[in-house]
Amino acid sequence: MTACSATEAARPSQWLKPALSRAGLCWLLALLLCLAALAALGSGAVAISAGQAAAIVADRFGIALPWPFAAEQQAVLLAIRAPRLVLGLLVGAALAASGAAMQGLFRNPLADPGLIGVSSGAALAAVAVIVLRDSLFGALADAFGAYLLPVAAIAGGFGVSWLVYRLADSGDRLDVASLLLSGIAINALAGSATGLLVYLADDDQLRSLTFWSLGSLNGAGWDGVVLGAPFLLANLLLLPWLADALNALLLGEAEAGHLGFPVERIKAGVVALVALGVGAAVALSGVIGFVGLVVPHLLRLALGPDHRWLLPASGLLGALLLICADYLARSLAAPAEIPIGIVTGLLGSPFFLWLLFRQKLMGR
């Protein structure tokens, strides 16, 4: 993997320019996201038009619109499709924005949010809950009910991220190379522990593990949205405040310090916000790959490495990609549902291979 240089940091965008400006691309992504959201609300076994969807939402606020709807359509939209859509928007945006921040922190366009161990930690905790639920929690398992798995996954993601951070922290300085190596080692350890639990699982637990590990928005409800929204929104709202500091870090830590940025606090803040967002995303939707890697990488080609544009645009495209992937997951094998991680993998893997092939050609 190669790091971004100062020259690359100052390089202007090369795609879509001058045909589409940075602001124009962001507005286009926002428009496409609105259209995809309306399509997601209306598609499925119970058809709901855009006007009916607006009328159902307005009816909740006591406003009558001229599009009649049935009680069945109202129940399906409010109880099933709306929470699924909101969760997909938040999870996709948080994964992609976290990927953009991690690539800026590591000064490497191939960095992924999972490098700090948050995904593997959340996965380990979730698998432990599924396989050892009664042994570990006893009567508490019934008391916590459906909240047990997401709460444990969030705690596991934070715990492993904190361990990786402490291993790389020398007291007065966080070494990014040590952070990367610690993350690789802890990821491997957590992966092995997860594999051991999978080996011990029975047939029913294996089925649950398979669907969870491949990622899915199936079963999303308002309880999950309320539980994860504070973490996901903190990630999405606070990361853009670090955009100027991430731009300065592209020039090097010493140069960023000379420009007046508190480098160590910036690095700790980025790691903490990524752990918040990705931990909550994995806890509520399982492990969804390639969104945090491919989305910011693609947008960096179009917008350049300026994080003032890259972070919000990554959030928009990540949300759009996950909504579209969820639609395909629900539609391709209806009435069955394909895990959404399979769809993002099928979309992301060929694109990632194309990026590697393109870099190889450019290096000749």
mmCIF file of C-alpha atoms in Angstrom:
data_model
loop_
_atom_site.group_PDB
_atom_site.id
_atom_site.type_symbol
_atom_site.label_atom_id
_atom_site.label_comp_id
_atom_site.label_asym_id
_atom_site.label_seq_id
_atom_site.Cartn_x
_atom_site.Cartn_y
_atom_site.Cartn_z
ATOM 1 C CA MET A 1 0.000 0.000 0.000
ATOM 2 C CA THR A 2 1.301 3.441 -0.808
ATOM 3 C CA ALA A 3 0.751 6.614 1.175
ATOM 4 C CA CYS A 4 -0.616 9.847 -0.248
ATOM 5 C CA SER A 5 2.072 12.428 -0.841
ATOM 6 C CA ALA A 6 1.886 16.166 -0.352
ATOM 7 C CA THR A 7 1.697 16.511 -4.111
ATOM 8 C CA GLU A 8 -1.329 14.233 -4.220
ATOM 9 C CA ALA A 9 -2.930 16.190 -1.377
ATOM 10 C CA ALA A 10 -2.855 19.314 -3.495
ATOM 11 C CA ARG A 11 -3.829 17.582 -6.720
ATOM 12 C CA PRO A 12 -7.155 18.803 -8.163
ATOM 13 C CA SER A 13 -9.929 16.368 -8.985
ATOM 14 C CA GLN A 14 -9.574 14.691 -12.356
ATOM 15 C CA TRP A 15 -12.922 12.966 -12.881
ATOM 16 C CA LEU A 16 -16.042 14.780 -13.963
ATOM 17 C CA LYS A 17 -14.205 18.086 -14.145
ATOM 18 C CA PRO A 18 -15.064 20.513 -15.640
ATOM 19 C CA ALA A 19 -18.333 18.718 -16.543
ATOM 20 C CA LEU A 20 -19.476 18.665 -12.902
ATOM 21 C CA SER A 21 -18.165 20.699 -9.998
ATOM 22 C CA ARG A 22 -17.642 19.332 -6.492
ATOM 23 C CA ALA A 23 -20.796 21.047 -5.257
ATOM 24 C CA GLY A 24 -22.688 19.812 -8.313
ATOM 25 C CA LEU A 25 -21.646 16.226 -7.637
ATOM 26 C CA CYS A 26 -22.770 16.493 -3.994
ATOM 27 C CA TRP A 27 -26.159 17.883 -5.032
ATOM 28 C CA LEU A 28 -26.487 15.101 -7.640
ATOM 29 C CA LEU A 29 -25.750 12.471 -4.965
ATOM 30 C CA ALA A 30 -28.333 14.061 -2.639
ATOM 31 C CA LEU A 31 -30.964 14.005 -5.420
ATOM 32 C CA LEU A 32 -30.225 10.364 -6.286
ATOM 33 C CA LEU A 33 -30.400 9.462 -2.591
ATOM 34 C CA CYS A 34 -33.879 11.040 -2.280
ATOM 35 C CA LEU A 35 -35.097 9.144 -5.365
ATOM 36 C CA ALA A 36 -33.632 5.856 -4.086
ATOM 37 C CA ALA A 37 -35.261 6.399 -0.692
ATOM 38 C CA LEU A 38 -38.678 6.934 -2.288
ATOM 39 C CA ALA A 39 -38.207 3.815 -4.437
ATOM 40 C CA ALA A 40 -37.171 1.788 -1.370
ATOM 41 C CA LEU A 41 -40.261 2.903 0.548
ATOM 42 C CA GLY A 42 -42.576 1.984 -2.313
ATOM 43 C CA SER A 43 -41.118 -1.322 -3.488
ATOM 44 C CA GLY A 44 -42.052 -4.698 -2.077
ATOM 45 C CA ALA A 45 -44.976 -7.095 -1.764
ATOM 46 C CA VAL A 46 -47.272 -4.175 -0.788
ATOM 47 C CA ALA A 47 -46.963 -1.390 -3.380
ATOM 48 C CA ILE A 48 -46.916 2.176 -2.033
ATOM 49 C CA SER A 49 -46.668 5.173 -4.370
ATOM 50 C CA ALA A 50 -44.562 8.238 -3.549
ATOM 51 C CA GLY A 51 -47.755 10.273 -2.975
ATOM 52 C CA GLN A 52 -49.161 7.639 -0.631
ATOM 53 C CA ALA A 53 -45.867 7.510 1.283
ATOM 54 C CA ALA A 54 -45.974 11.295 1.716
ATOM 55 C CA ALA A 55 -49.631 11.124 2.779
ATOM 56 C CA ILE A 56 -48.887 8.420 5.380
ATOM 57 C CA VAL A 57 -46.034 10.432 6.891
ATOM 58 C CA ALA A 58 -48.100 13.651 6.842
ATOM 59 C CA ASP A 59 -50.992 11.814 8.490
ATOM 60 C CA ARG A 60 -48.763 11.134 11.501
ATOM 61 C CA PHE A 61 -48.511 14.908 11.980
ATOM 62 C CA GLY A 62 -52.235 15.491 11.478
ATOM 63 C CA ILE A 63 -51.914 16.771 7.890
ATOM 64 C CA ALA A 64 -54.218 15.399 5.175
ATOM 65 C CA LEU A 65 -52.833 15.017 1.648
ATOM 66 C CA PRO A 66 -54.901 14.085 -1.473
ATOM 67 C CA TRP A 67 -53.519 10.543 -1.846
ATOM 68 C CA PRO A 68 -55.708 7.843 -0.238
ATOM 69 C CA PHE A 69 -53.972 4.867 1.377
ATOM 70 C CA ALA A 70 -55.006 1.640 3.058
ATOM 71 C CA ALA A 71 -54.348 0.702 6.673
ATOM 72 C CA GLU A 72 -52.156 -2.174 5.470
ATOM 73 C CA GLN A 73 -49.945 0.255 3.495
ATOM 74 C CA GLN A 74 -49.625 2.516 6.538
ATOM 75 C CA ALA A 75 -48.622 -0.375 8.791
ATOM 76 C CA VAL A 76 -46.059 -1.733 6.318
ATOM 77 C CA LEU A 77 -44.443 1.662 5.698
ATOM 78 C CA LEU A 78 -44.258 2.846 9.308
ATOM 79 C CA ALA A 79 -43.380 -0.439 11.021
ATOM 80 C CA ILE A 80 -41.154 -2.161 8.426
ATOM 81 C CA ARG A 81 -39.878 -0.049 5.540
ATOM 82 C CA ALA A 82 -39.299 3.302 7.246
ATOM 83 C CA PRO A 83 -37.044 1.987 10.072
ATOM 84 C CA ARG A 84 -35.220 -0.216 7.567
ATOM 85 C CA LEU A 85 -34.635 2.798 5.312
ATOM 86 C CA VAL A 86 -33.461 5.058 8.152
ATOM 87 C CA LEU A 87 -31.084 2.396 9.466
ATOM 88 C CA GLY A 88 -29.696 1.779 5.969
ATOM 89 C CA LEU A 89 -29.105 5.502 5.425
ATOM 90 C CA LEU A 90 -27.282 5.916 8.741
ATOM 91 C CA VAL A 91 -25.216 2.721 8.472
ATOM 92 C CA GLY A 92 -24.134 3.323 4.855
ATOM 93 C CA ALA A 93 -23.234 6.946 5.525
ATOM 94 C CA ALA A 94 -21.286 6.131 8.708
ATOM 95 C CA LEU A 95 -19.314 3.287 7.099
ATOM 96 C CA ALA A 96 -18.306 5.393 4.096
ATOM 97 C CA ALA A 97 -17.460 8.539 6.107
ATOM 98 C CA SER A 98 -15.416 6.416 8.527
ATOM 99 C CA GLY A 99 -13.539 4.915 5.588
ATOM 100 C CA ALA A 100 -12.701 8.385 4.264
ATOM 101 C CA ALA A 101 -11.457 9.474 7.703
ATOM 102 C CA MET A 102 -9.322 6.362 8.179
ATOM 103 C CA GLN A 103 -7.776 6.752 4.721
ATOM 104 C CA GLY A 104 -6.884 10.337 5.651
ATOM 105 C CA LEU A 105 -5.478 9.320 9.046
ATOM 106 C CA PHE A 106 -3.316 6.550 7.574
ATOM 107 C CA ARG A 107 -2.548 8.657 4.485
ATOM 108 C CA ASN A 108 -3.428 5.597 2.482
ATOM 109 C CA PRO A 109 -6.349 5.322 0.011
ATOM 110 C CA LEU A 110 -6.643 1.577 0.673
ATOM 111 C CA ALA A 111 -7.229 1.883 4.440
ATOM 112 C CA ASP A 112 -10.471 0.470 5.863
ATOM 113 C CA PRO A 113 -12.413 1.261 9.080
ATOM 114 C CA GLY A 114 -11.905 -2.337 10.200
ATOM 115 C CA LEU A 115 -8.144 -1.734 10.579
ATOM 116 C CA ILE A 116 -8.594 -0.542 14.170
ATOM 117 C CA GLY A 117 -10.380 -3.773 15.124
ATOM 118 C CA VAL A 118 -13.858 -2.354 15.664
ATOM 119 C CA SER A 119 -15.555 -4.700 13.175
ATOM 120 C CA SER A 120 -13.831 -7.850 14.460
ATOM 121 C CA GLY A 121 -14.492 -6.849 18.075
ATOM 122 C CA ALA A 122 -18.169 -6.274 17.441
ATOM 123 C CA ALA A 123 -18.389 -9.536 15.502
ATOM 124 C CA LEU A 124 -16.692 -11.479 18.314
ATOM 125 C CA ALA A 125 -19.063 -10.076 20.929
ATOM 126 C CA ALA A 126 -22.114 -10.752 18.762
ATOM 127 C CA VAL A 127 -21.065 -14.345 18.040
ATOM 128 C CA ALA A 128 -20.379 -14.889 21.760
ATOM 129 C CA VAL A 129 -23.907 -13.711 22.562
ATOM 130 C CA ILE A 130 -25.458 -16.013 19.954
ATOM 131 C CA VAL A 131 -23.452 -19.120 20.941
ATOM 132 C CA LEU A 132 -22.993 -18.607 24.716
ATOM 133 C CA ARG A 133 -26.117 -16.582 25.484
ATOM 134 C CA ASP A 134 -27.479 -18.744 28.305
ATOM 135 C CA SER A 135 -24.065 -19.652 29.754
ATOM 136 C CA LEU A 136 -22.809 -16.067 29.888
ATOM 137 C CA PHE A 137 -25.903 -14.118 30.821
ATOM 138 C CA GLY A 138 -28.372 -16.579 32.378
ATOM 139 C CA ALA A 139 -31.512 -14.750 33.495
ATOM 140 C CA LEU A 140 -30.107 -11.435 32.219
ATOM 141 C CA ALA A 141 -30.568 -12.725 28.643
ATOM 142 C CA ASP A 142 -34.353 -12.646 29.051
ATOM 143 C CA ALA A 143 -34.243 -9.293 30.842
ATOM 144 C CA PHE A 144 -32.314 -7.542 28.051
ATOM 145 C CA GLY A 145 -34.224 -9.333 25.265
ATOM 146 C CA ALA A 146 -33.519 -8.029 21.751
ATOM 147 C CA TYR A 147 -31.127 -5.343 23.062
ATOM 148 C CA LEU A 148 -28.565 -7.876 24.283
ATOM 149 C CA LEU A 149 -26.853 -8.561 20.948
ATOM 150 C CA PRO A 150 -26.499 -4.947 19.685
ATOM 151 C CA VAL A 151 -25.407 -3.676 23.109
ATOM 152 C CA ALA A 152 -22.808 -6.442 23.389
ATOM 153 C CA ALA A 153 -21.593 -5.818 19.821
ATOM 154 C CA ILE A 154 -21.199 -2.071 20.436
ATOM 155 C CA ALA A 155 -19.303 -2.775 23.660
ATOM 156 C CA GLY A 156 -17.107 -5.356 21.898
ATOM 157 C CA GLY A 157 -16.246 -2.969 19.083
ATOM 158 C CA PHE A 158 -15.345 -0.174 21.482
ATOM 159 C CA GLY A 159 -13.353 -2.520 23.711
ATOM 160 C CA VAL A 160 -11.210 -3.938 20.930
ATOM 161 C CA SER A 161 -10.660 -0.476 19.409
ATOM 162 C CA TRP A 162 -9.554 0.824 22.813
ATOM 163 C CA LEU A 163 -7.119 -2.122 23.128
ATOM 164 C CA VAL A 164 -5.645 -1.432 19.667
ATOM 165 C CA TYR A 165 -5.340 2.265 20.535
ATOM 166 C CA ARG A 166 -3.598 1.572 23.847
ATOM 167 C CA LEU A 167 -1.134 -0.822 22.191
ATOM 168 C CA ALA A 168 -0.130 1.899 19.705
ATOM 169 C CA ASP A 169 -0.067 4.744 22.250
ATOM 170 C CA SER A 170 3.379 5.394 23.717
ATOM 171 C CA GLY A 171 2.081 7.843 26.319
ATOM 172 C CA ASP A 172 2.681 11.112 24.535
ATOM 173 C CA ARG A 173 2.282 10.039 20.919
ATOM 174 C CA LEU A 174 0.029 7.718 18.889
ATOM 175 C CA ASP A 175 2.164 6.023 16.232
ATOM 176 C CA VAL A 176 0.035 5.406 13.130
ATOM 177 C CA ALA A 177 2.236 2.524 11.916
ATOM 178 C CA SER A 178 1.921 0.817 15.321
ATOM 179 C CA LEU A 179 -1.835 1.421 15.185
ATOM 180 C CA LEU A 180 -1.967 -0.392 11.839
ATOM 181 C CA LEU A 181 0.149 -3.340 13.044
ATOM 182 C CA SER A 182 -1.736 -3.612 16.347
ATOM 183 C CA GLY A 183 -5.010 -3.598 14.444
ATOM 184 C CA ILE A 184 -3.840 -6.411 12.154
ATOM 185 C CA ALA A 185 -2.729 -8.544 15.122
ATOM 186 C CA ILE A 186 -5.874 -7.968 17.186
ATOM 187 C CA ASN A 187 -8.074 -8.530 14.126
ATOM 188 C CA ALA A 188 -6.401 -11.911 13.618
ATOM 189 C CA LEU A 189 -6.843 -12.817 17.294
ATOM 190 C CA ALA A 190 -10.506 -11.789 17.333
ATOM 191 C CA GLY A 191 -11.068 -13.664 14.072
ATOM 192 C CA SER A 192 -9.606 -16.840 15.554
ATOM 193 C CA ALA A 193 -11.768 -16.538 18.686
ATOM 194 C CA THR A 194 -14.814 -15.990 16.488
ATOM 195 C CA GLY A 195 -13.898 -19.070 14.452
ATOM 196 C CA LEU A 196 -13.653 -21.145 17.640
ATOM 197 C CA LEU A 197 -17.133 -20.035 18.730
ATOM 198 C CA VAL A 198 -18.507 -20.843 15.281
ATOM 199 C CA TYR A 199 -16.970 -24.330 15.592
ATOM 200 C CA LEU A 200 -18.793 -24.815 18.906
ATOM 201 C CA ALA A 201 -22.163 -23.563 17.591
ATOM 202 C CA ASP A 202 -25.092 -25.910 16.891
ATOM 203 C CA ASP A 203 -27.084 -25.942 13.650
ATOM 204 C CA ASP A 204 -29.598 -23.260 14.648
ATOM 205 C CA GLN A 205 -26.853 -20.983 15.956
ATOM 206 C CA LEU A 206 -24.839 -21.496 12.760
ATOM 207 C CA ARG A 207 -27.783 -20.271 10.673
ATOM 208 C CA SER A 208 -28.086 -17.135 12.810
ATOM 209 C CA LEU A 209 -24.331 -16.581 12.656
ATOM 210 C CA THR A 210 -24.234 -16.946 8.883
ATOM 211 C CA PHE A 211 -26.929 -14.336 8.255
ATOM 212 C CA TRP A 212 -25.506 -11.935 10.839
ATOM 213 C CA SER A 213 -21.908 -12.221 9.625
ATOM 214 C CA LEU A 214 -22.947 -11.505 6.024
ATOM 215 C CA GLY A 215 -24.838 -8.368 6.997
ATOM 216 C CA SER A 216 -28.541 -7.595 6.664
ATOM 217 C CA LEU A 217 -31.080 -4.875 7.352
ATOM 218 C CA ASN A 218 -33.788 -7.513 7.746
ATOM 219 C CA GLY A 219 -35.486 -7.164 11.117
ATOM 220 C CA ALA A 220 -34.594 -3.484 11.485
ATOM 221 C CA GLY A 221 -37.003 -1.713 13.821
ATOM 222 C CA TRP A 222 -37.393 1.627 15.528
ATOM 223 C CA ASP A 223 -35.883 0.203 18.739
ATOM 224 C CA GLY A 224 -32.624 -0.526 16.912
ATOM 225 C CA VAL A 225 -32.653 2.862 15.178
ATOM 226 C CA VAL A 226 -33.130 4.670 18.497
ATOM 227 C CA LEU A 227 -30.357 2.596 20.090
ATOM 228 C CA GLY A 228 -27.793 3.194 17.341
ATOM 229 C CA ALA A 229 -28.728 6.689 16.114
ATOM 230 C CA PRO A 230 -26.773 8.654 18.784
ATOM 231 C CA PHE A 231 -23.546 6.821 17.904
ATOM 232 C CA LEU A 232 -24.068 6.986 14.143
ATOM 233 C CA LEU A 233 -25.089 10.654 14.168
ATOM 234 C CA ALA A 234 -22.109 11.568 16.360
ATOM 235 C CA ASN A 235 -19.866 9.965 13.759
ATOM 236 C CA LEU A 236 -21.553 11.741 10.838
ATOM 237 C CA LEU A 237 -21.835 15.177 12.443
ATOM 238 C CA LEU A 238 -18.421 15.408 14.130
ATOM 239 C CA LEU A 239 -16.091 13.885 11.513
ATOM 240 C CA PRO A 240 -16.553 16.827 9.075
ATOM 241 C CA TRP A 241 -15.272 19.148 11.849
ATOM 242 C CA LEU A 242 -11.925 17.357 11.529
ATOM 243 C CA ALA A 243 -11.719 17.838 7.750
ATOM 244 C CA ASP A 244 -9.125 20.644 7.846
ATOM 245 C CA ALA A 245 -6.969 18.677 10.292
ATOM 246 C CA LEU A 246 -7.144 15.562 8.081
ATOM 247 C CA ASN A 247 -6.105 17.697 5.095
ATOM 248 C CA ALA A 248 -3.121 18.933 7.087
ATOM 249 C CA LEU A 249 -2.199 15.368 8.137
ATOM 250 C CA LEU A 250 -1.910 14.455 4.446
ATOM 251 C CA LEU A 251 1.164 16.703 4.408
ATOM 252 C CA GLY A 252 2.696 14.883 7.403
ATOM 253 C CA GLU A 253 2.314 15.009 11.179
ATOM 254 C CA ALA A 254 5.158 17.506 11.660
ATOM 255 C CA GLU A 255 3.736 19.821 9.011
ATOM 256 C CA ALA A 256 0.251 19.592 10.552
ATOM 257 C CA GLY A 257 1.736 20.484 13.945
ATOM 258 C CA HIS A 258 3.536 23.486 12.436
ATOM 259 C CA LEU A 259 0.191 24.651 11.027
ATOM 260 C CA GLY A 260 -1.221 24.707 14.567
ATOM 261 C CA PHE A 261 -3.278 21.501 14.656
ATOM 262 C CA PRO A 262 -3.171 19.391 17.873
ATOM 263 C CA VAL A 263 -2.066 16.265 16.020
ATOM 264 C CA GLU A 264 -2.345 13.735 18.845
ATOM 265 C CA ARG A 265 -5.817 14.882 19.870
ATOM 266 C CA ILE A 266 -6.918 14.817 16.219
ATOM 267 C CA LYS A 267 -5.708 11.229 15.797
ATOM 268 C CA ALA A 268 -7.442 10.123 19.022
ATOM 269 C CA GLY A 269 -10.640 11.909 17.960
ATOM 270 C CA VAL A 270 -10.714 10.219 14.553
ATOM 271 C CA VAL A 271 -10.191 6.758 16.087
ATOM 272 C CA ALA A 272 -12.911 7.377 18.706
ATOM 273 C CA LEU A 273 -15.473 8.639 16.169
ATOM 274 C CA VAL A 274 -14.789 5.762 13.771
ATOM 275 C CA ALA A 275 -15.172 3.293 16.647
ATOM 276 C CA LEU A 276 -18.507 4.917 17.561
ATOM 277 C CA GLY A 277 -19.937 4.823 14.051
ATOM 278 C CA VAL A 278 -18.626 1.486 12.800
ATOM 279 C CA GLY A 279 -19.269 -0.266 16.132
ATOM 280 C CA ALA A 280 -22.917 0.786 16.080
ATOM 281 C CA ALA A 281 -23.239 -0.060 12.370
ATOM 282 C CA VAL A 282 -21.857 -3.588 12.814
ATOM 283 C CA ALA A 283 -23.976 -4.139 15.919
ATOM 284 C CA LEU A 284 -27.227 -3.271 14.131
ATOM 285 C CA SER A 285 -26.636 -4.626 10.624
ATOM 286 C CA GLY A 286 -23.805 -7.176 10.831
ATOM 287 C CA VAL A 287 -20.560 -7.017 8.902
ATOM 288 C CA ILE A 288 -21.061 -5.173 5.578
ATOM 289 C CA GLY A 289 -17.872 -5.047 3.576
ATOM 290 C CA PHE A 290 -16.452 -2.767 0.882
ATOM 291 C CA VAL A 291 -18.652 0.290 1.602
ATOM 292 C CA GLY A 292 -15.985 1.904 3.800
ATOM 293 C CA LEU A 293 -13.233 1.072 1.321
ATOM 294 C CA VAL A 294 -14.700 1.538 -2.141
ATOM 295 C CA VAL A 295 -16.914 4.623 -1.646
ATOM 296 C CA PRO A 296 -14.233 7.086 -0.412
ATOM 297 C CA HIS A 297 -11.724 5.641 -2.870
ATOM 298 C CA LEU A 298 -14.086 6.263 -5.793
ATOM 299 C CA LEU A 299 -14.939 9.780 -4.622
ATOM 300 C CA ARG A 300 -11.270 10.633 -4.095
ATOM 301 C CA LEU A 301 -10.792 10.035 -7.822
ATOM 302 C CA ALA A 302 -13.660 12.425 -8.602
ATOM 303 C CA LEU A 303 -13.242 15.109 -5.916
ATOM 304 C CA GLY A 304 -9.598 14.904 -4.959
ATOM 305 C CA PRO A 305 -8.360 14.319 -1.381
ATOM 306 C CA ASP A 306 -9.906 17.467 0.175
ATOM 307 C CA HIS A 307 -11.790 16.091 3.202
ATOM 308 C CA ARG A 308 -14.087 19.141 3.326
ATOM 309 C CA TRP A 309 -15.785 17.622 0.272
ATOM 310 C CA LEU A 310 -14.752 13.994 0.624
ATOM 311 C CA LEU A 311 -16.386 13.342 4.026
ATOM 312 C CA PRO A 312 -19.920 14.619 3.243
ATOM 313 C CA ALA A 313 -19.852 13.184 -0.274
ATOM 314 C CA SER A 314 -18.773 9.786 1.103
ATOM 315 C CA GLY A 315 -21.700 9.869 3.523
ATOM 316 C CA LEU A 316 -24.131 10.567 0.683
ATOM 317 C CA LEU A 317 -22.739 7.910 -1.668
ATOM 318 C CA GLY A 318 -22.400 5.338 1.137
ATOM 319 C CA ALA A 319 -26.062 5.794 2.071
ATOM 320 C CA LEU A 320 -27.075 5.616 -1.607
ATOM 321 C CA LEU A 321 -25.027 2.444 -2.198
ATOM 322 C CA LEU A 322 -26.482 0.660 0.834
ATOM 323 C CA ILE A 323 -30.070 1.591 -0.049
ATOM 324 C CA CYS A 324 -29.565 0.270 -3.591
ATOM 325 C CA ALA A 325 -27.810 -2.880 -2.320
ATOM 326 C CA ASP A 326 -30.669 -3.501 0.129
ATOM 327 C CA TYR A 327 -33.198 -3.134 -2.704
ATOM 328 C CA LEU A 328 -31.278 -5.716 -4.759
ATOM 329 C CA ALA A 329 -30.983 -8.010 -1.721
ATOM 330 C CA ARG A 330 -34.783 -7.941 -1.327
ATOM 331 C CA SER A 331 -35.586 -8.231 -5.033
ATOM 332 C CA LEU A 332 -33.153 -10.655 -6.677
ATOM 333 C CA ALA A 333 -34.461 -13.818 -4.975
ATOM 334 C CA ALA A 334 -37.890 -12.614 -3.733
ATOM 335 C CA PRO A 335 -39.665 -13.663 -1.577
ATOM 336 C CA ALA A 336 -36.354 -14.835 -0.021
ATOM 337 C CA GLU A 337 -33.730 -12.252 0.905
ATOM 338 C CA ILE A 338 -30.019 -12.309 0.079
ATOM 339 C CA PRO A 339 -27.663 -11.051 2.838
ATOM 340 C CA ILE A 340 -26.698 -7.501 1.930
ATOM 341 C CA GLY A 341 -23.001 -8.214 2.507
ATOM 342 C CA ILE A 342 -23.084 -10.588 -0.479
ATOM 343 C CA VAL A 343 -24.493 -7.828 -2.706
ATOM 344 C CA THR A 344 -21.936 -5.207 -1.610
ATOM 345 C CA GLY A 345 -19.190 -7.804 -2.069
ATOM 346 C CA LEU A 346 -20.371 -8.634 -5.598
ATOM 347 C CA LEU A 347 -20.481 -4.914 -6.434
ATOM 348 C CA GLY A 348 -17.319 -3.939 -4.602
ATOM 349 C CA SER A 349 -14.906 -6.755 -5.419
ATOM 350 C CA PRO A 350 -14.771 -6.204 -9.212
ATOM 351 C CA PHE A 351 -14.412 -2.466 -8.648
ATOM 352 C CA PHE A 352 -11.606 -2.976 -6.144
ATOM 353 C CA LEU A 353 -9.785 -5.286 -8.578
ATOM 354 C CA TRP A 354 -10.195 -2.621 -11.266
ATOM 355 C CA LEU A 355 -8.616 -0.041 -8.948
ATOM 356 C CA LEU A 356 -5.647 -2.321 -8.292
ATOM 357 C CA PHE A 357 -5.263 -3.009 -12.028
ATOM 358 C CA ARG A 358 -5.489 0.718 -12.759
ATOM 359 C CA GLN A 359 -2.817 1.516 -10.163
ATOM 360 C CA LYS A 360 -0.604 -1.189 -11.650
ATOM 361 C CA LEU A 361 -0.931 0.337 -15.128
ATOM 362 C CA MET A 362 -0.234 3.851 -13.788
ATOM 363 C CA GLY A 363 2.884 2.580 -11.998
ATOM 364 C CA ARG A 364 4.471 1.336 -15.205
#
